[in-house]
Amino acid sequence: MHGAGLCGLICIYNRVGNQGCPVADQTVQALWAARALLPDGWASDVRINLAYGRIAAVQTGAAPATTDTRAEVLLPGLGNLHSHAFQRGMAGLTEVGGRSGDSFWSWRELMYRFVDRLDPDSLQAIAEQAYVEMLEAGFTRVGEFHYLHHSVSGAPYAQPAEMAERIVAAAAGTGIGLTLLPVFYAHSDFGGAPPNPAQRRLIHDIDGFARLLSDCARSLAALPDAVLGLAPHSLRAVTPAQLAALAPLVDGPIHIHIAEQQREVEACLAWSGQRPVQWLYANAPVDARWCLVHATHVEAGELDAIISSGAVVGLCPITEANLGDGLFPMQAFASRGGRFGVGSDSNVLIDAAEELRLLEYGQRLQLRARNVLAPADTSSGRWLYSSALAGAAQALGSGQPGICVGASADLLELDHTHPALLARTDDALLDSWLFAARAGAVRHVWRAGQWVVRDGRHVARERVAARFAAVMQTLLHG
Ligand code: NGQ
Ligand code: ZN
């Protein structure tokens, strides 16, 4: 049934030297759920037919067929719009402050030191581990903001897209949906400052980057519903001319880190007299293709520009807290219809529910009030989940989200027998997942119709974890 798609998965997986594809024989044809969250709301006795990884039909009030896979409570899987998969390998290793203080920038130096140790095999092993954890958490697609391109010397690999291909292989090997965002990086700061030596593995000129993009497109052809976008790393890393040259290179999403740290705002003001988001809107055709990652430090006029452009803000609450970024003015943005999704970014902790919880809690702490984002009389959990679902789908170019005909069959079942979810239904159950449950509330996950997480465990968890363990041992102690 899954014909070309499955073949593609197997081929890309084997091409990089692995044994067999663990997600290749898990396809389900039809699912039946006692309750499911559809675009219009909760529904009962929902029968979902799948074909070629997509939802082919949705019936409510339907009896299950004997061959249907059954679920109690079904949700659409959430997109994770911003990840640097390799950083999962350094999670927890930067939590000791320096004598002269610790900051985003000193964290970045440690991160660059970790980058120096990675090769294609270790990148793939770490990415697979990160993607297994994402799927187990309920993230069914990832926007991989991929910037580690070259060998340790800074010279391109014999295959210039080697590292990107390992990301593709990690997605194929775990089954997660992939929106690949190859990153263009050329400078260390505003005004075209030369890159610093620690950034040598990241650097391209526009021609070299265009070649990388076409290699990536070829490699992604093996994944049936992969999406190719691109990402200028940040306004620090590109000149205005480079930024203008990048946008026409792909049709897909365009992501950029922006205004995450006060220092970037000050540097942008010193360089241009404008703040980063203000400068971007004055100089680039920002529209609904764009995802502004972080956008932490924005003023009212910049929020207006983002909202009217239809761009998505990519919020990464766990990483933004970990790195001491600051708080995006989410309530002002949300109350005026701003679009957003969440990302796991540094992957210091991979947890879809926790991202949404922390997004809400940051605002509660700041505003000293409760249930501050959802409109009155609306469940916070329902609002957070539905909004982030729509925002991520837009930012990842993955088409119509949700449980509806034509959408990708990316689904998850919550475990209604989990202690935090007991005796709850519908929005109360969703609220209880996001606000009251620890791990273990996601029972099953289907991704493009393949059953990738069963009883909380990814079907390839052991194999992936064993390889990850060996790689981490070598990286940290080898
Ligand atoms: C990154 N991470 O590219 O991994 C960045 C740090 C930078 C976050 N912004 C590097 N969270 O922004 O220069
Ligand atoms: Zn990032």
Coordinates of C-alpha atoms and ligand atoms in Angstrom, one line a residue:
M1 CA 0.0 0.0 0.0
H2 CA 2.7 2.4 0.9
G3 CA 4.5 1.5 -2.3
A4 CA 7.0 4.1 -3.4
G5 CA 7.2 5.7 0.0
L6 CA 8.3 2.5 1.8
C7 CA 10.8 1.7 -0.9
G8 CA 12.2 5.2 -0.6
L9 CA 12.6 4.8 3.2
I10 CA 14.3 1.5 2.8
C11 CA 16.6 2.7 0.1
I12 CA 17.8 5.8 1.9
Y13 CA 18.2 3.9 5.1
N14 CA 20.3 1.1 3.6
R15 CA 22.4 3.5 1.5
V16 CA 24.1 4.8 4.7
G17 CA 25.0 1.4 5.8
N18 CA 22.3 0.3 8.3
Q19 CA 20.7 -3.0 8.6
G20 CA 17.1 -2.9 7.5
C21 CA 14.5 -0.2 8.2
P22 CA 12.7 -0.6 11.5
V23 CA 9.7 1.5 10.5
A24 CA 9.1 -0.2 7.2
D25 CA 6.5 -2.8 8.1
Q26 CA 4.3 -0.9 10.6
T27 CA 1.7 0.5 8.2
V28 CA -1.9 0.5 9.4
Q29 CA -4.9 0.8 7.0
A30 CA -7.6 2.0 9.3
L31 CA -7.9 3.4 12.8
W32 CA -11.0 3.7 15.0
A33 CA -11.1 6.0 18.0
A34 CA -13.7 6.3 20.7
R35 CA -12.9 10.1 20.8
A36 CA -10.8 12.1 18.4
L37 CA -10.0 15.8 18.2
L38 CA -11.1 16.8 14.7
P39 CA -10.7 20.3 13.2
D40 CA -14.2 21.2 14.4
G41 CA -13.8 19.7 17.8
W42 CA -14.1 16.4 19.7
A43 CA -16.0 13.6 18.0
S44 CA -17.1 10.1 18.9
D45 CA -16.6 6.8 17.2
V46 CA -14.3 8.1 14.6
R47 CA -13.1 5.8 11.8
I48 CA -10.1 6.9 9.8
N49 CA -9.0 5.3 6.6
L50 CA -5.4 5.7 5.6
A51 CA -3.8 5.4 2.2
Y52 CA -0.2 6.2 1.2
G53 CA 0.5 7.7 4.5
R54 CA -2.4 10.2 4.3
I55 CA -5.9 10.3 5.7
A56 CA -8.3 9.1 3.0
A57 CA -11.6 9.2 4.9
V58 CA -12.9 10.3 8.3
Q59 CA -16.3 9.1 9.5
T60 CA -17.9 9.9 12.8
G61 CA -20.4 7.8 14.6
A62 CA -19.0 4.8 12.9
A63 CA -18.6 1.3 14.1
P64 CA -15.1 -0.2 14.1
A65 CA -14.3 -2.9 11.5
T66 CA -12.8 -6.0 13.0
T67 CA -9.4 -5.3 11.4
D68 CA -9.2 -1.6 12.6
T69 CA -6.5 -0.6 14.9
R70 CA -8.4 0.8 17.9
A71 CA -7.6 3.8 20.1
E72 CA -9.4 5.5 22.9
V73 CA -8.3 9.1 22.6
L74 CA -6.8 10.3 19.3
L75 CA -5.0 13.6 18.6
P76 CA -3.2 14.9 15.5
G77 CA 0.6 14.7 15.9
L78 CA 2.3 18.0 16.6
G79 CA 5.1 19.6 14.4
N80 CA 8.4 20.6 16.1
L81 CA 9.3 23.6 14.0
H82 CA 12.9 24.2 15.2
S83 CA 15.6 21.6 16.0
H84 CA 19.4 21.4 16.0
A85 CA 19.4 17.6 16.4
F86 CA 23.2 17.3 17.2
Q87 CA 22.8 19.4 20.3
R88 CA 20.9 16.5 21.9
G89 CA 24.4 15.0 22.4
M90 CA 25.5 17.9 24.7
A91 CA 22.3 18.2 26.7
G92 CA 23.0 18.8 30.3
L93 CA 26.7 19.4 29.8
T94 CA 26.6 23.2 29.9
E95 CA 25.1 23.7 33.3
V96 CA 28.1 25.0 35.2
G97 CA 28.7 28.7 35.3
G98 CA 32.0 30.4 34.6
R99 CA 33.7 32.7 37.1
S100 CA 33.0 35.7 34.9
G101 CA 29.3 34.7 34.5
D102 CA 27.6 32.5 32.0
S103 CA 25.5 33.5 29.1
F104 CA 24.1 32.5 25.7
W105 CA 27.5 33.4 24.2
S106 CA 29.6 31.3 26.5
W107 CA 27.1 28.4 26.0
R108 CA 27.7 29.0 22.2
E109 CA 31.5 28.6 22.7
L110 CA 30.9 25.2 24.4
M111 CA 28.5 24.2 21.6
Y112 CA 31.1 25.0 19.0
R113 CA 33.6 22.8 20.9
F114 CA 31.1 20.0 20.7
V115 CA 30.6 20.6 17.0
D116 CA 34.4 20.1 16.5
R117 CA 34.0 16.5 17.6
L118 CA 31.2 15.4 15.4
D119 CA 31.5 13.4 12.2
P120 CA 28.8 12.0 9.9
D121 CA 28.2 8.8 11.9
S122 CA 28.0 10.6 15.2
L123 CA 25.7 13.2 13.8
Q124 CA 23.3 10.5 12.5
A125 CA 23.4 8.5 15.7
I126 CA 22.5 11.6 17.8
A127 CA 19.9 12.8 15.4
E128 CA 18.2 9.3 15.4
Q129 CA 18.1 9.4 19.2
A130 CA 16.7 12.9 19.2
Y131 CA 14.0 11.9 16.6
V132 CA 13.0 8.8 18.6
E133 CA 12.5 11.0 21.6
M134 CA 10.5 13.5 19.6
L135 CA 8.2 10.8 18.3
E136 CA 7.8 9.4 21.8
A137 CA 6.8 12.9 23.0
G138 CA 4.2 13.3 20.3
F139 CA 6.2 15.4 17.8
T140 CA 5.6 13.8 14.4
R141 CA 7.5 16.2 12.1
V142 CA 10.7 18.1 12.7
G143 CA 12.0 21.3 11.1
E144 CA 15.7 20.6 11.2
F145 CA 17.6 23.8 11.1
H146 CA 20.7 22.2 9.8
Y147 CA 24.0 24.1 9.7
L148 CA 26.8 21.7 10.4
H149 CA 27.9 21.1 6.8
H150 CA 31.6 20.6 6.5
S151 CA 34.4 18.4 7.7
V152 CA 36.4 19.3 10.8
S153 CA 39.0 21.2 8.8
G154 CA 36.3 23.4 7.3
A155 CA 36.7 21.8 3.9
P156 CA 33.5 20.3 2.3
Y157 CA 33.1 16.6 2.5
A158 CA 33.7 14.6 -0.7
Q159 CA 29.9 14.6 -0.9
P160 CA 29.1 18.2 0.1
A161 CA 25.7 17.2 1.4
E162 CA 27.0 14.4 3.5
M163 CA 25.9 15.8 6.8
A164 CA 22.4 16.7 5.4
E165 CA 22.1 13.2 4.1
R166 CA 22.7 11.9 7.6
I167 CA 19.8 14.0 8.8
V168 CA 17.7 12.5 6.0
A169 CA 18.8 9.0 7.0
A170 CA 18.0 9.7 10.7
A171 CA 14.5 10.8 9.7
A172 CA 14.1 7.7 7.5
G173 CA 15.4 5.4 10.2
T174 CA 13.0 6.7 12.8
G175 CA 10.0 7.6 10.6
I176 CA 9.7 11.2 11.7
G177 CA 8.4 13.7 9.1
L178 CA 11.2 16.0 7.9
T179 CA 11.3 19.6 6.8
L180 CA 14.9 20.1 6.0
L181 CA 16.1 23.7 6.4
P182 CA 19.7 23.8 5.2
V183 CA 21.3 26.9 6.8
F184 CA 23.2 29.5 5.1
Y185 CA 26.0 31.0 7.3
A186 CA 28.7 33.3 6.0
H187 CA 29.6 35.9 8.7
S188 CA 30.1 36.2 12.4
D189 CA 28.3 39.5 12.9
F190 CA 26.4 42.4 11.3
G191 CA 28.3 44.3 8.5
G192 CA 29.7 41.2 6.9
A193 CA 32.3 40.5 9.7
P194 CA 34.4 37.5 8.7
P195 CA 33.4 34.2 10.3
N196 CA 35.4 33.1 13.3
P197 CA 37.4 29.9 13.2
A198 CA 34.9 28.0 15.4
Q199 CA 32.3 28.6 12.6
R200 CA 34.4 27.0 9.8
R201 CA 32.2 24.0 9.4
L202 CA 29.1 26.2 8.8
I203 CA 30.3 28.5 6.0
H204 CA 29.1 28.8 2.4
D205 CA 29.0 31.3 -0.4
I206 CA 25.8 31.6 -2.3
D207 CA 26.9 29.4 -5.2
G208 CA 28.1 26.6 -2.9
F209 CA 24.9 26.8 -0.9
A210 CA 22.8 26.6 -4.1
R211 CA 24.6 23.4 -4.9
L212 CA 24.0 22.1 -1.4
L213 CA 20.3 22.8 -1.9
S214 CA 20.1 20.8 -5.1
D215 CA 21.9 17.9 -3.4
C216 CA 19.5 18.1 -0.5
A217 CA 16.6 18.0 -2.9
R218 CA 17.9 14.9 -4.5
S219 CA 18.5 13.2 -1.2
L220 CA 15.0 14.1 0.1
A221 CA 13.3 12.6 -3.0
A222 CA 13.7 9.3 -1.1
L223 CA 11.4 10.5 1.7
P224 CA 7.8 10.6 0.4
D225 CA 6.6 13.7 2.2
A226 CA 9.8 15.6 3.1
V227 CA 9.8 19.3 2.6
L228 CA 12.8 21.4 1.6
G229 CA 13.1 25.0 2.8
L230 CA 16.1 27.1 3.8
A231 CA 17.4 29.2 6.6
P232 CA 19.6 32.3 6.7
H233 CA 21.0 31.5 10.1
S234 CA 20.5 35.0 11.5
L235 CA 20.9 38.6 10.4
R236 CA 24.3 38.3 12.0
A237 CA 25.4 35.6 9.6
V238 CA 24.2 37.1 6.2
T239 CA 24.6 40.3 4.4
P240 CA 21.6 42.1 2.9
A241 CA 22.6 41.0 -0.6
Q242 CA 23.0 37.4 0.5
L243 CA 19.6 37.5 2.2
A244 CA 18.0 38.8 -1.0
A245 CA 19.7 36.0 -3.0
L246 CA 18.5 33.2 -0.8
A247 CA 14.8 33.6 -0.8
P248 CA 14.3 32.7 -4.5
L249 CA 16.3 29.5 -4.2
V250 CA 13.5 27.3 -2.9
D251 CA 9.7 27.4 -2.8
G252 CA 9.5 26.1 0.7
P253 CA 9.6 27.6 4.1
I254 CA 12.2 30.2 5.1
H255 CA 13.3 30.2 8.7
I256 CA 15.6 32.6 10.5
H257 CA 16.9 33.1 14.1
I258 CA 16.0 36.6 15.1
A259 CA 16.2 39.0 18.1
E260 CA 16.9 36.1 20.5
Q261 CA 19.4 38.1 22.6
Q262 CA 19.6 41.7 23.6
R263 CA 23.2 41.8 22.3
E264 CA 21.9 41.1 18.8
V265 CA 19.4 43.9 19.1
E266 CA 22.1 46.3 20.2
A267 CA 24.4 45.2 17.4
C268 CA 21.7 45.6 14.8
L269 CA 20.8 49.1 16.1
A270 CA 24.5 50.1 16.0
W271 CA 24.8 48.7 12.4
S272 CA 21.6 49.9 10.9
G273 CA 19.7 52.2 13.3
Q274 CA 16.9 49.6 13.3
R275 CA 16.0 46.7 15.5
P276 CA 16.4 43.2 14.0
V277 CA 12.7 42.5 13.3
Q278 CA 12.2 46.1 12.2
W279 CA 15.2 45.8 9.8
L280 CA 14.0 42.5 8.4
Y281 CA 10.5 43.8 7.6
A282 CA 12.0 46.9 5.9
N283 CA 14.4 44.8 3.8
A284 CA 12.9 41.4 3.0
P285 CA 9.5 40.3 1.6
V286 CA 8.5 38.5 4.8
D287 CA 5.2 36.6 4.3
A288 CA 3.5 33.5 5.4
R289 CA 6.4 31.4 4.1
W290 CA 8.6 32.7 6.9
C291 CA 9.2 31.5 10.4
L292 CA 10.9 34.0 12.8
V293 CA 12.6 31.8 15.3
H294 CA 12.5 33.3 18.9
A295 CA 11.7 36.9 18.0
T296 CA 12.1 37.4 21.8
H297 CA 13.0 41.1 21.9
V298 CA 10.3 42.8 19.9
E299 CA 8.4 46.1 20.4
A300 CA 4.8 46.8 19.6
G301 CA 5.4 48.0 16.0
E302 CA 7.4 44.9 15.3
L303 CA 4.7 42.7 16.6
D304 CA 2.2 44.4 14.3
A305 CA 4.4 43.7 11.3
I306 CA 4.8 40.1 12.2
I307 CA 1.0 39.7 12.7
S308 CA 0.0 41.4 9.5
S309 CA 2.6 39.5 7.4
G310 CA 1.1 36.1 8.4
A311 CA 4.6 34.8 9.4
V312 CA 4.9 32.2 12.2
V313 CA 6.9 32.9 15.3
G314 CA 8.9 29.9 16.3
L315 CA 9.0 29.7 20.1
C316 CA 11.3 27.3 21.9
P317 CA 10.3 27.9 25.5
I318 CA 12.6 25.2 27.1
T319 CA 15.7 26.3 25.2
E320 CA 14.9 30.0 25.6
A321 CA 14.7 29.4 29.4
N322 CA 17.8 27.3 29.4
L323 CA 19.8 30.0 27.5
G324 CA 18.4 32.9 29.4
D325 CA 16.9 34.6 26.3
G326 CA 14.0 36.4 27.8
L327 CA 10.2 36.2 27.2
F328 CA 8.5 36.8 24.0
P329 CA 5.4 39.1 24.5
M330 CA 3.1 36.1 23.8
Q331 CA -0.1 37.5 25.3
A332 CA 0.0 40.7 23.3
F333 CA 0.8 38.6 20.2
A334 CA -1.8 35.9 20.7
S335 CA -4.6 38.2 21.6
R336 CA -4.2 39.8 18.2
G337 CA -4.2 36.6 16.3
G338 CA -0.4 36.1 15.9
R339 CA 0.6 32.7 14.5
F340 CA 3.1 30.6 16.4
G341 CA 4.4 27.1 16.8
V342 CA 6.9 25.5 19.2
G343 CA 10.4 24.0 18.7
S344 CA 12.7 21.9 20.8
D345 CA 15.7 23.9 19.4
S346 CA 18.8 22.8 21.5
N347 CA 17.0 19.6 22.5
V348 CA 18.2 20.0 26.0
L349 CA 14.9 18.3 26.9
I350 CA 12.5 16.9 24.3
D351 CA 8.9 17.2 25.4
A352 CA 6.0 18.6 23.4
A353 CA 3.8 19.0 26.4
E354 CA 6.5 20.8 28.3
E355 CA 7.1 23.3 25.6
L356 CA 3.4 24.3 25.6
R357 CA 3.3 24.3 29.4
L358 CA 6.3 26.5 29.7
L359 CA 5.0 28.9 27.0
E360 CA 1.9 29.4 29.1
Y361 CA 3.8 29.5 32.5
G362 CA 6.3 32.1 31.3
Q363 CA 3.3 34.4 30.7
R364 CA 1.6 33.6 33.9
L365 CA 4.7 34.3 35.9
Q366 CA 5.2 37.6 34.1
L367 CA 1.6 38.8 34.2
R368 CA 0.8 37.3 37.6
A369 CA -2.5 35.8 36.2
R370 CA -3.8 32.4 35.1
N371 CA -4.9 31.1 31.8
V372 CA -3.5 34.1 30.0
L373 CA -3.3 33.0 26.4
A374 CA -6.5 31.3 25.4
P375 CA -9.7 33.3 24.9
A376 CA -12.2 33.4 27.7
D377 CA -14.0 30.1 28.4
T378 CA -11.6 28.2 26.3
S379 CA -9.4 25.4 27.6
S380 CA -5.7 26.6 27.6
G381 CA -4.6 23.1 26.6
R382 CA -6.9 23.0 23.7
W383 CA -6.0 26.4 22.5
L384 CA -2.2 25.9 22.9
Y385 CA -2.3 22.6 21.1
S386 CA -4.5 23.6 18.2
S387 CA -2.7 26.9 17.7
A388 CA 0.8 25.3 17.8
L389 CA -0.5 22.5 15.4
A390 CA -1.6 25.1 12.8
G391 CA 1.5 27.3 13.2
A392 CA 3.9 24.4 12.9
A393 CA 2.2 23.0 9.8
Q394 CA 2.4 26.4 8.2
A395 CA 6.1 26.9 9.2
L396 CA 7.0 23.3 8.1
G397 CA 5.2 23.5 4.8
S398 CA 3.5 20.2 5.6
G399 CA 0.0 21.1 4.4
Q400 CA -3.3 20.9 6.1
P401 CA -2.8 19.8 9.7
G402 CA -5.3 17.9 11.9
I403 CA -7.4 14.8 11.5
C404 CA -9.0 15.5 8.1
V405 CA -9.0 14.1 4.6
G406 CA -5.8 14.8 2.7
A407 CA -3.7 15.4 5.9
S408 CA -0.7 13.3 6.7
A409 CA -1.7 10.4 8.9
D410 CA 0.3 11.8 11.9
L411 CA -1.6 10.7 14.9
L412 CA -1.2 10.0 18.6
E413 CA -3.1 8.3 21.2
L414 CA -3.1 9.6 24.8
D415 CA -3.1 7.0 27.5
H416 CA -6.4 7.7 29.2
T417 CA -5.4 5.3 32.0
H418 CA -2.3 7.4 32.9
P419 CA -2.9 8.6 36.5
A420 CA -3.0 12.3 35.5
L421 CA -5.6 11.6 32.8
L422 CA -7.9 9.3 34.7
A423 CA -11.7 10.0 34.5
R424 CA -11.1 13.0 32.2
T425 CA -12.4 13.5 28.7
D426 CA -11.9 15.9 25.8
D427 CA -10.5 19.3 26.7
A428 CA -10.0 18.4 30.3
L429 CA -8.0 15.4 29.2
L430 CA -5.9 17.6 26.9
D431 CA -5.4 20.2 29.8
S432 CA -4.4 17.3 32.1
W433 CA -1.8 16.0 29.6
L434 CA -0.2 19.4 29.1
F435 CA -0.4 20.7 32.7
A436 CA -0.6 17.7 35.0
A437 CA 1.2 14.7 33.5
R438 CA 4.8 13.8 33.4
A439 CA 6.2 11.5 30.7
G440 CA 4.2 8.5 29.7
A441 CA 1.0 10.1 28.6
V442 CA 1.6 9.5 24.9
R443 CA 0.7 5.8 24.3
H444 CA 0.9 5.2 20.6
V445 CA 2.1 7.3 17.6
W446 CA 1.4 6.8 14.0
R447 CA 3.5 8.8 11.5
A448 CA 2.4 8.8 7.8
G449 CA 0.3 5.8 8.8
Q450 CA 3.2 3.8 10.3
W451 CA 2.9 2.7 13.9
V452 CA 6.2 4.1 15.2
V453 CA 5.6 4.3 18.9
R454 CA 3.8 1.5 20.7
D455 CA 3.0 1.7 24.4
G456 CA 5.3 4.7 24.8
R457 CA 8.3 3.1 23.1
H458 CA 9.6 3.8 19.6
V459 CA 9.8 0.6 17.6
A460 CA 13.5 1.2 17.0
R461 CA 14.3 2.5 20.5
E462 CA 16.8 -0.2 21.5
R463 CA 18.8 -0.1 18.3
V464 CA 18.9 3.6 18.2
A465 CA 19.8 3.9 21.9
A466 CA 22.6 1.3 21.6
R467 CA 24.2 3.2 18.8
F468 CA 23.7 6.5 20.6
A469 CA 25.4 5.1 23.7
A470 CA 28.4 3.9 21.8
V471 CA 28.8 7.3 20.1
M472 CA 28.4 9.3 23.3
Q473 CA 31.0 7.1 25.0
T474 CA 33.5 7.9 22.3
L475 CA 32.6 11.6 22.0
L476 CA 32.8 12.3 25.7
H477 CA 35.5 9.7 26.9
G478 CA 37.1 8.3 23.7
Ligands
NGQ1 C1 22.4 27.8 17.0 N1 21.0 28.5 18.9 O1 22.6 28.1 15.9 O2 22.5 26.7 17.5 C2 22.0 29.0 17.9 C3 23.2 29.6 18.6 C4 23.8 31.6 17.4 C5 20.1 29.2 19.4 N2 20.0 30.4 18.9 C6 24.1 30.2 17.7 N3 19.2 28.8 20.3 O3 22.6 32.0 17.4 O4 24.7 32.3 16.9
ZN2 ZN 18.1 27.5 16.9

